[in-house]
Every structure is written in C-alpha cells, then in structure tokens.
Coordinates of C-alpha atoms and ligand atoms in Angstrom, one line a residue:
X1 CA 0.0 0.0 0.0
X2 CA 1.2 3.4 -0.5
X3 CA 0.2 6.4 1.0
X4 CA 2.2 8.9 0.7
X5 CA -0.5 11.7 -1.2
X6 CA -1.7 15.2 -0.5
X7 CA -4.9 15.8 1.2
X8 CA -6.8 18.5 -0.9
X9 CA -10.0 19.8 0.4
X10 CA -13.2 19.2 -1.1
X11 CA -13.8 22.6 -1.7
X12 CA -12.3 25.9 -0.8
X13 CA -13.6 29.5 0.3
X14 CA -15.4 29.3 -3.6
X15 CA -16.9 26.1 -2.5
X16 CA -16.8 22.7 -3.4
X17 CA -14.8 22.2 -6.8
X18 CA -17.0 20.1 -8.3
X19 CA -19.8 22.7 -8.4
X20 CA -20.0 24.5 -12.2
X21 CA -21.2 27.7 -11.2
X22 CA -21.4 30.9 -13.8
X23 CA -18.9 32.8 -11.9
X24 CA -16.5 30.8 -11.2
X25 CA -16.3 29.2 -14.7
X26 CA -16.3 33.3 -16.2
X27 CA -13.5 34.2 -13.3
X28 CA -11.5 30.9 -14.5
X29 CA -11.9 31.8 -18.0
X30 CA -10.5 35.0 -18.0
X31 CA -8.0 34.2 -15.9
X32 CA -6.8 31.7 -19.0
X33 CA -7.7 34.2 -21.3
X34 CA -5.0 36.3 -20.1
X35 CA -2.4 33.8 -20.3
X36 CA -2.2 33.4 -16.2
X37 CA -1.9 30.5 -14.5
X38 CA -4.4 28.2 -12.3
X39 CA -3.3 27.1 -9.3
X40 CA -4.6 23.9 -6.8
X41 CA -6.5 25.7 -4.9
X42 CA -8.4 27.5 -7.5
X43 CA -12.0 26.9 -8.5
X44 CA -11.7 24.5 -11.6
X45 CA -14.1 23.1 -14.0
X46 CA -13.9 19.6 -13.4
X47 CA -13.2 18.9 -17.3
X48 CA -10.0 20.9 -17.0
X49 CA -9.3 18.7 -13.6
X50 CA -9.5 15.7 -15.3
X51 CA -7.8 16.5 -18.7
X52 CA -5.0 17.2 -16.8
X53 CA -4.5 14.3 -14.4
X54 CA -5.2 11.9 -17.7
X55 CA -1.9 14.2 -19.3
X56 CA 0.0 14.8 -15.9
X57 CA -0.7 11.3 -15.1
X58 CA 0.2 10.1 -18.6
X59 CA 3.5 12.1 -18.5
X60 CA 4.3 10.8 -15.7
X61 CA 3.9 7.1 -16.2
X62 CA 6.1 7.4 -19.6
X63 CA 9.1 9.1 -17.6
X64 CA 9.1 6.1 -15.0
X65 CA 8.5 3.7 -18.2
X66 CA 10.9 5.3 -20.0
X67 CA 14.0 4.4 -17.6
X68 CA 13.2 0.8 -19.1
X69 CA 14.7 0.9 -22.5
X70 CA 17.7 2.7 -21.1
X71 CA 18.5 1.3 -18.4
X72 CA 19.0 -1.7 -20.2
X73 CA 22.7 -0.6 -21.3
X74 CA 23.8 0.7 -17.9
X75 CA 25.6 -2.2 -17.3
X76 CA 26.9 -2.7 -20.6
X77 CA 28.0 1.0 -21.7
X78 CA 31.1 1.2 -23.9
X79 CA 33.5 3.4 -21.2
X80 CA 33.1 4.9 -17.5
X81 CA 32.3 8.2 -18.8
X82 CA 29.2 6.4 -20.7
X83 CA 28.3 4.8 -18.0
X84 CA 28.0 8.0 -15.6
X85 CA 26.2 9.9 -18.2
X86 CA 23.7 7.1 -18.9
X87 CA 23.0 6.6 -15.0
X88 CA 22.8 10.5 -14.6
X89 CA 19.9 10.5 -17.3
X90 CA 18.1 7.7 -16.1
X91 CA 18.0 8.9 -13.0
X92 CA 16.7 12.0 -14.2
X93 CA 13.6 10.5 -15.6
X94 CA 12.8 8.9 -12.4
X95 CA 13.2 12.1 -11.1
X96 CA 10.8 13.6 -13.4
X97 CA 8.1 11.3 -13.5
X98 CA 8.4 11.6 -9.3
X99 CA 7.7 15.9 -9.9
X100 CA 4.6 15.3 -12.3
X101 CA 3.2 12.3 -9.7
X102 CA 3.5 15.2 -7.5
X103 CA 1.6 17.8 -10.1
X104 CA -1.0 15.3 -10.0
X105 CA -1.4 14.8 -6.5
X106 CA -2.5 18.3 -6.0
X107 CA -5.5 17.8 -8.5
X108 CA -6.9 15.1 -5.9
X109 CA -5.9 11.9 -7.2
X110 CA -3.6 9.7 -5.3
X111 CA 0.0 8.0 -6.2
X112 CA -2.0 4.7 -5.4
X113 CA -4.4 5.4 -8.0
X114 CA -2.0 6.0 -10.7
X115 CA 0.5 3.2 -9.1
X116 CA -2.8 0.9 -9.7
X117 CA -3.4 2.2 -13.4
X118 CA -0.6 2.0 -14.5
X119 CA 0.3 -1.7 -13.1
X120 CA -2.5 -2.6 -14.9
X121 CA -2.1 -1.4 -18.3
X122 CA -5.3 0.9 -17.7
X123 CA -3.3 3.8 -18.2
X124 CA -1.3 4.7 -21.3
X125 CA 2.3 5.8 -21.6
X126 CA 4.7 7.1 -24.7
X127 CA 4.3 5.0 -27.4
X128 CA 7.8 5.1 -28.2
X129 CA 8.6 3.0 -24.7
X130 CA 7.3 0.0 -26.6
X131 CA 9.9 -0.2 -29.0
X132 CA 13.3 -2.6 -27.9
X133 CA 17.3 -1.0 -27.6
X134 CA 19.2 -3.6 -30.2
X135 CA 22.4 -1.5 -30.3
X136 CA 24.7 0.7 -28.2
X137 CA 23.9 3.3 -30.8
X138 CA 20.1 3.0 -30.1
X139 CA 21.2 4.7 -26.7
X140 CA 22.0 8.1 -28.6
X141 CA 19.2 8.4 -30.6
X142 CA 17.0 7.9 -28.1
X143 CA 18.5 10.6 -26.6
X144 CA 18.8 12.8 -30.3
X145 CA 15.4 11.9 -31.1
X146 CA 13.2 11.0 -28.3
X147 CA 14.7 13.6 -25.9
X148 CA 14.7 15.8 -28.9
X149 CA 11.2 15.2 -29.5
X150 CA 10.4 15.4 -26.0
X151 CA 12.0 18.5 -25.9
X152 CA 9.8 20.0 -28.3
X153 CA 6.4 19.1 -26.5
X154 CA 7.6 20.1 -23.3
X155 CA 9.0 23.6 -24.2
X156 CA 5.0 24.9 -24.7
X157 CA 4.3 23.1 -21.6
X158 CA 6.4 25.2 -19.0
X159 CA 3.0 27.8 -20.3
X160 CA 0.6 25.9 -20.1
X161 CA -2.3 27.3 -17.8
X162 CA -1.9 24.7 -14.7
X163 CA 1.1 26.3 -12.6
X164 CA 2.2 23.0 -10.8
X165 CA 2.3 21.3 -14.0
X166 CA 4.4 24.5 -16.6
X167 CA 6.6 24.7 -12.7
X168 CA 7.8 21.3 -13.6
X169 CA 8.1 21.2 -16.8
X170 CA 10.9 24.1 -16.6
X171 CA 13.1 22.1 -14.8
X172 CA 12.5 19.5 -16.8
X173 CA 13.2 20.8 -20.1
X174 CA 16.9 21.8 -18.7
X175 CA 17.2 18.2 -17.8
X176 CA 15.9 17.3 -21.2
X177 CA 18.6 19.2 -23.1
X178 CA 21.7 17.6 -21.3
X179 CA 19.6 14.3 -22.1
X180 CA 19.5 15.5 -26.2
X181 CA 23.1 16.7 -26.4
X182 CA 24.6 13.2 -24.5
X183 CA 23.0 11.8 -27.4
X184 CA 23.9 13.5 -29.9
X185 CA 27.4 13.4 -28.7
X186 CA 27.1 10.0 -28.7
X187 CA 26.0 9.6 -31.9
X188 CA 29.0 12.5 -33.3
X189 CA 31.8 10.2 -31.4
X190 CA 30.5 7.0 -33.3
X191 CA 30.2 8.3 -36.5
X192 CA 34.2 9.5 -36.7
X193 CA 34.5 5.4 -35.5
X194 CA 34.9 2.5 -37.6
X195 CA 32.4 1.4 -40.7
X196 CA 30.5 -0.8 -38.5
X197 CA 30.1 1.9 -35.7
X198 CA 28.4 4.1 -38.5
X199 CA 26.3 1.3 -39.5
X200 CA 25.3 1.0 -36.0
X201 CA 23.8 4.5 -35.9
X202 CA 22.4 4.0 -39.4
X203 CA 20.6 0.9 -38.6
X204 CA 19.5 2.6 -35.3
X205 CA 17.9 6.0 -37.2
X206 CA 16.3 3.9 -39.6
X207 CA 14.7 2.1 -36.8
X208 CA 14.1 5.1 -34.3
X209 CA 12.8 7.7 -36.9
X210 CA 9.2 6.9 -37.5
X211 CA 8.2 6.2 -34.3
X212 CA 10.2 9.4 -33.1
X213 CA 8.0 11.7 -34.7
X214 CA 4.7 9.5 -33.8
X215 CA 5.2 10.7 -30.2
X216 CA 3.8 13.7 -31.2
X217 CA 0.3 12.2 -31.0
X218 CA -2.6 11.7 -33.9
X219 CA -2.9 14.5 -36.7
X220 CA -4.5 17.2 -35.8
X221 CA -7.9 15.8 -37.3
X222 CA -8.1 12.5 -35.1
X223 CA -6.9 14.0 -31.7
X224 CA -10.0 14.2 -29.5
X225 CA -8.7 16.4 -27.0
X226 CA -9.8 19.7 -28.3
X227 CA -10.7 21.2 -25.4
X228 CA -6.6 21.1 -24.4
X229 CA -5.7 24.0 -26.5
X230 CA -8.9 26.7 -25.3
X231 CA -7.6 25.7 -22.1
X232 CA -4.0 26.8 -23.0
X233 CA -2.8 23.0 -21.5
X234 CA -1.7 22.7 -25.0
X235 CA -0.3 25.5 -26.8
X236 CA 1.1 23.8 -29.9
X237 CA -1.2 21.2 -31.9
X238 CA 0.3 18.0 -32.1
X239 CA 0.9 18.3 -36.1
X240 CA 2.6 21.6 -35.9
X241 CA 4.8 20.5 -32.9
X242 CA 5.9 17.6 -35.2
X243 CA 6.4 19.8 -37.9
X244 CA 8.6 21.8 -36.1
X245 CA 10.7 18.8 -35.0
X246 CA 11.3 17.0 -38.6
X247 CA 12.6 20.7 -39.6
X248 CA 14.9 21.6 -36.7
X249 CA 16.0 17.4 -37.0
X250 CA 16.9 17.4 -41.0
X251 CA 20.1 19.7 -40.2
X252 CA 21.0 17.4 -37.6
X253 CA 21.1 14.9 -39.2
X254 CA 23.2 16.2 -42.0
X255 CA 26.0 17.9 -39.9
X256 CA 26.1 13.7 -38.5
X257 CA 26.3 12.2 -41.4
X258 CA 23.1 10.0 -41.3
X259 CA 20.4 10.2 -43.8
X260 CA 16.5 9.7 -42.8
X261 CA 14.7 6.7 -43.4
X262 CA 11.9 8.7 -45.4
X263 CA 12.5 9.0 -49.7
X264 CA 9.4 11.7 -49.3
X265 CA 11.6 14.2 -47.2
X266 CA 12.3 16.9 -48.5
X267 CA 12.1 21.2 -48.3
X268 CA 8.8 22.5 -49.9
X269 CA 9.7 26.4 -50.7
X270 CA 6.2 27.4 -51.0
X271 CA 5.4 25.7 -47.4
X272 CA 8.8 27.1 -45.8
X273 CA 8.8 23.5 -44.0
X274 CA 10.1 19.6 -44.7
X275 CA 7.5 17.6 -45.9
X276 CA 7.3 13.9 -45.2
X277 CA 5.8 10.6 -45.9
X278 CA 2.8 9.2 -44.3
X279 CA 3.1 7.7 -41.0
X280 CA 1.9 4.3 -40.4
X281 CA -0.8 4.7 -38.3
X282 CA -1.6 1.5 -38.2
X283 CA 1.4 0.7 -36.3
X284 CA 0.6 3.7 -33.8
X285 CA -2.7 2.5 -32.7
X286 CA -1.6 -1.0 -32.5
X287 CA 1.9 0.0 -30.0
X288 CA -0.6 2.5 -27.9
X289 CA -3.4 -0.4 -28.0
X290 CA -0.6 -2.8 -26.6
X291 CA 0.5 -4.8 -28.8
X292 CA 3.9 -3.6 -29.8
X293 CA 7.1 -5.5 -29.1
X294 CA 7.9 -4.6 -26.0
X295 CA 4.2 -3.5 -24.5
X296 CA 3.9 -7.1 -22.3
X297 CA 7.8 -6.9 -20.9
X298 CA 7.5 -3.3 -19.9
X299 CA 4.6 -3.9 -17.8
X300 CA 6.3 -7.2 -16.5
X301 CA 9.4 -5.3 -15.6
X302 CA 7.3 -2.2 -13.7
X303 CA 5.3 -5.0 -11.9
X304 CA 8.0 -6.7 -11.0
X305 CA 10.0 -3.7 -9.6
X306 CA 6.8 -2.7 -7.5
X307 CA 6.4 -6.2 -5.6
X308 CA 10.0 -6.2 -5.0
X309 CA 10.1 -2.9 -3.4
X310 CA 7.1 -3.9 -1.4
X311 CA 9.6 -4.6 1.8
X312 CA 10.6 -0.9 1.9
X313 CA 6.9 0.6 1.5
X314 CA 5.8 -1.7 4.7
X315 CA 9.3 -1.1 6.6
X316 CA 8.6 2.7 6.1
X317 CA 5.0 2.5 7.3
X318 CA 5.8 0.5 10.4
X319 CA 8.7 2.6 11.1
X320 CA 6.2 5.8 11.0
X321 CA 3.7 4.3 13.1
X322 CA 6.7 3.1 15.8
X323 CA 8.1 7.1 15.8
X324 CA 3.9 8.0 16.4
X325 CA 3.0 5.6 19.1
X326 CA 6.6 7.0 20.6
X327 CA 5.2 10.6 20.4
X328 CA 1.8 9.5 21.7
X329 CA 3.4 7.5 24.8
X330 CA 6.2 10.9 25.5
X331 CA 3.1 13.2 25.4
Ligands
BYC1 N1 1.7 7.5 -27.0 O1 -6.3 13.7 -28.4 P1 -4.8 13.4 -28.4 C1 10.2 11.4 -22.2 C2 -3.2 9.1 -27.0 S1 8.7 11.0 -21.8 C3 0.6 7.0 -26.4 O2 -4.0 14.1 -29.4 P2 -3.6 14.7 -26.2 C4 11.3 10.5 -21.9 C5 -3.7 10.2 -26.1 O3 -3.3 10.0 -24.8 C6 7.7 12.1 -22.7 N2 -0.6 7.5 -26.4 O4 -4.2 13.5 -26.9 C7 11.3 9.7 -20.8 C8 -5.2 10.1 -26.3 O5 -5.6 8.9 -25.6 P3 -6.6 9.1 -24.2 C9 6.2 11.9 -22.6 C10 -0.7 8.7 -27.2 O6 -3.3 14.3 -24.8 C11 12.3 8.8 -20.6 C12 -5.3 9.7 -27.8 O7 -4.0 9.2 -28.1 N3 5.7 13.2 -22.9 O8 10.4 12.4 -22.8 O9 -4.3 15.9 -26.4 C13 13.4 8.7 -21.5 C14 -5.7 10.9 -28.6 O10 -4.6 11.8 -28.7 C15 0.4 9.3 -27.8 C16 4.4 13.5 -22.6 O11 3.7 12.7 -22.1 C17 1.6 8.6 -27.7 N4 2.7 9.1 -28.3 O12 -2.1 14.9 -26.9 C18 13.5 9.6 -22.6 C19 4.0 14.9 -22.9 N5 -0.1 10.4 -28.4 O13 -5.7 9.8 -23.2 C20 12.5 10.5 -22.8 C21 2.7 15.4 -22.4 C22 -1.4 10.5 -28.2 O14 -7.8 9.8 -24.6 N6 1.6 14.9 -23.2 N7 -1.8 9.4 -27.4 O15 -6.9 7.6 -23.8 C23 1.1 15.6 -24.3 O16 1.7 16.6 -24.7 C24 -0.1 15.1 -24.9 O17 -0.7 14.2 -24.1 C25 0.2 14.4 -26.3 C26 -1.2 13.9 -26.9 C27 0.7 15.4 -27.3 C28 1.2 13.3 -26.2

C-alpha cells in the first residue's frame, strides 16, 4: 500500500470544486484568457481537472516507463564516462516522473491510484517506450530523437495554464537538453568510429525515426482532446509541434552524417517546411493499444519492480507508526 498523497479539500472559500457555477467558470476563464496560471487551490471546471490528471498522469507514467529501454545498457556502456552519463539520465527520468506524480497529486488523485493504473495497463504511456534498444547506438538516438522530440512538447508546456504542471516542466526541459546533447554526442563520437560503428547508428535512425515523430500524437484531425488547446494545456497542436521537429532534425542529421529513413523528405519552398511521408498509423494504434514488441515486458518489468520494493513501503510504514505511538506515549 502506498500512502504517501496530499490531502486536498473538497472545496475551498469558492466552495466545493466540483460545483459548475457561472462565476467561477467566467473568473477561471478569464483568468486563462490572459495567459495566467491556475493554481490547486483555484476553483476549476472539473473537465480541466481531469484533462489534466489523464496528461499529468500520462506524462508521468512514460518518464518512470521510460527508464526501461535505457536502463538496459547501464551495465553494458562502452566506457566509465558512458556509463556515468547514462545513470545521470536515467535517474533524471525517475526524477521527473516523481515531480509530475506530485503535479497530479495536488489535483486530488492519489500516487496509489496511478500506481494501480498503471500496473494494470489501464493507463497509457509514450508510445515510443514500446519499441526494444538492439544496439549501443540506439542509446544516442533515443537521446537525439526522443529527448529531442520530448524537448519540443515540453517547451509549450512550462506555459501551459496549470502552474504545478508548466513549474515542472521548466526544470524538466533543462534536464531534457543535457539528455538530447549526450546523445547526440554519442551519436557524433561514433560516426568518426569505424564502418560498423556508423552502421550502428544508421541501422539505429532507420529504426528510431518513424516512431520518433509518432510521439507527437494523432494528426491534428483524429486528436480528441480539443478542449486542451482553449484551455492553454496545450499551446502547440500536435501536427505543428511535429512539424517543427522534422525541420529543426533534418540539419542534424546532415552535420552527423546519417540520412533519414523517409524517400518523401524533403524542403517545400512554398510551405517554408520539410514535408514527409505518411506515418503508419496503423502501427501507432496497435503500440498504444498494446500490442507492440515490447508492451507485455514493460509492464512485467514495472510489476516486478513494485512487488519487489514492497519490503521498503511496509518497513517505512511500520517505522512511521513506531516514531507515532513513541510521540503518543512521550506526550
Ligand atoms: N503515446 O487527443 P490526443 C520522455 C493518445 S517521456 C501513447 O492528441 P492529447 C522521456 C492520447 O493519450 C515524454 N498515447 O491526446 C522519458 C489520447 O488517448 P486518451 C512523454 C498517445 O493528450 C524517458 C489519444 O491518443 N511526454 O520524454 O491531447 C526517457 C488521442 O490523442 C500518444 C508527454 O507525455 C503517444 N505518443 O495529446 C526519454 C508529454 N499520443 O488519453 C524520454 C505530455 C497520443 O484519450 N503529453 N496518445 O486515452 C502531451 O503533450 C499530450 O498528451 C500528447 C497527446 C501530445 C502526447
């Protein structure tokens, strides 16, 4: 059992915060309207609320998830220095979903409720999670592309409206960028290697690239979360965020020496922008339905980690209620 979660009121000096009423929905509006920020103890509708503990939530789970793939090569990096970056950044992501489990908290859920959904496969996660490391150069574009990608979401989100939720997300996004450049210093230092080092990295683009810019969610016409954007949670659509990352990525990938798995790539004048071949969506819905490769192991490997740690989740509870019945025996 876990039970380590902030206690929120029901309500607050506005009342309870389940309660739609006019004025508080016209005060909360306006207050988005001009850009400022909701906090946990503001009135809410509860629409907003949930939105944001399914994305907080969401987040939060791929972070923790995301150690997974990664963590993988800890024990197998090529050098010391590898190594120590490598733990630095995993660590990081535990330490990032641990910030938005907290961002969630204060908009009444508990850490036992997303502990459960997630454990259960209820609750979804990155797609990109779901796909397995092969090579040590896998480990550098994950951190080119995914953290690169990340990066990108993430930026708009340290402005979104909910303050607990942008407050994160800055610190975040300064984690994220040490997490991109490792990788793409990774990737530079293998491609002045030997031929089968460049391979490596080839074989690991051509693998990573497609699902790297799925992350960004459904085009624009088939995501259902519309109300995101009018409540600045989302200030960049999902298709002009991925835009925005295939044209910042194409140079990369140039100065690296690695070409992108996509014959349709290329600059449209007219546009000012890359275009790009259609993504299989196909494979999208199946991975977030799943089904991809590595859907059933990540789960295994998160259930497993939570029964094992059960020990130190009862220790700490007994130890808490020892130091109490001290307090209520000195008193
Ligand atoms: N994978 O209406 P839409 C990291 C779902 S971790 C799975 O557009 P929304 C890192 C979506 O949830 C980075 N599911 O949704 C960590 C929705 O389903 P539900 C993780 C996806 O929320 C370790 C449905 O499709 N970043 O960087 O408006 C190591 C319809 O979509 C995905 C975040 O979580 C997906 N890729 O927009 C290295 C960022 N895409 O909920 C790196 C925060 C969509 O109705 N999240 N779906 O059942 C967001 O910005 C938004 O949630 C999204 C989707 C842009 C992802």
């Amino acid at each position: 059992m876990y039970t380590q979660s902030l206690s929120i009121p029901d309500g607050d000096a506005k009342g309870p915060r389940k309660v739609e009423n006019p004025e508080y929905l016209a005060e909360f509006n306006a207050k988005i309207d001009a850009g400022g920020f909701i906090e946990a103890k503001d009135w809410m509708p509860e629409a907003y609320r949930k939105t944001l503990v399914r994305q907080i939530s969401q987040h939060a789970h791929s972070e923790i998830v995301g150690m997974l793939p990664e963590g993988n090569w800890i024990t197998r990096a090529p050098s010391l220095k590898r190594k120590a970056i490598l733990l630095a950044k995993v660590q990081d992501e535990g330490g990032h979903g641990l910030y938005l489990y907290a961002a969630a908290e204060t908009l009444g859920v508990s850490r036992d409720e997303l502990t459960e959904a997630l454990l259960s496969g209820k609750a979804k996660y990155s797609s990109i999670f779901n796909y397995p490391t092969l090579n040590w150069a896998d480990i550098g574009v994950i951190g080119w592309l995914v953290d690169g990608a990340a990066i990108m979401n993430q930026i708009p989100l340290c402005k979104c409206s909910y303050g607990p939720y942008a407050r994160a997300m800055v610190r975040v996004c300064k984690e994220e960028s040490f997490h991109q450049r490792q990788g793409y210093d990774l990737l530079l230092q293998m491609m002045k290697g030997t031929e089968e080092q460049r391979e490596m990295v080839q074989d690991a683009v051509d693998r990573w690239w497609f699902p790297s810019i799925m992350m960004f969610g459904p085009h624009d016409k088939d995501s259902v979360h519309t109300d995101s954007a009018r409540w600045g949670i989302k200030r960049i659509s999902n298709d002009d965020l991925r835009q925005k990352f295939v044209d910042a990525t194409v140079k990369q990938a140039e100065v690296l020496g690695v070409s992108l798995p996509d014959p349709e790539l290329k600059w449209n004048e007219a546009r000012g922008h890359y275009d790009f071949g259609v993504i299989d969506w196909d494979e999208f819905w199946n991975v977030v339905g799943g089904h991809g490769q590595c859907n059933v192991d990540r789960l295994a490997a998160r259930n497993k980690a939570w029964d094992d740690g059960a020990w130190v989740r009862e220790a700490a509870i007994a130890h808490a209620e020892k130091m109490a019945e001290r307090e209520r025996q000195a008193a």
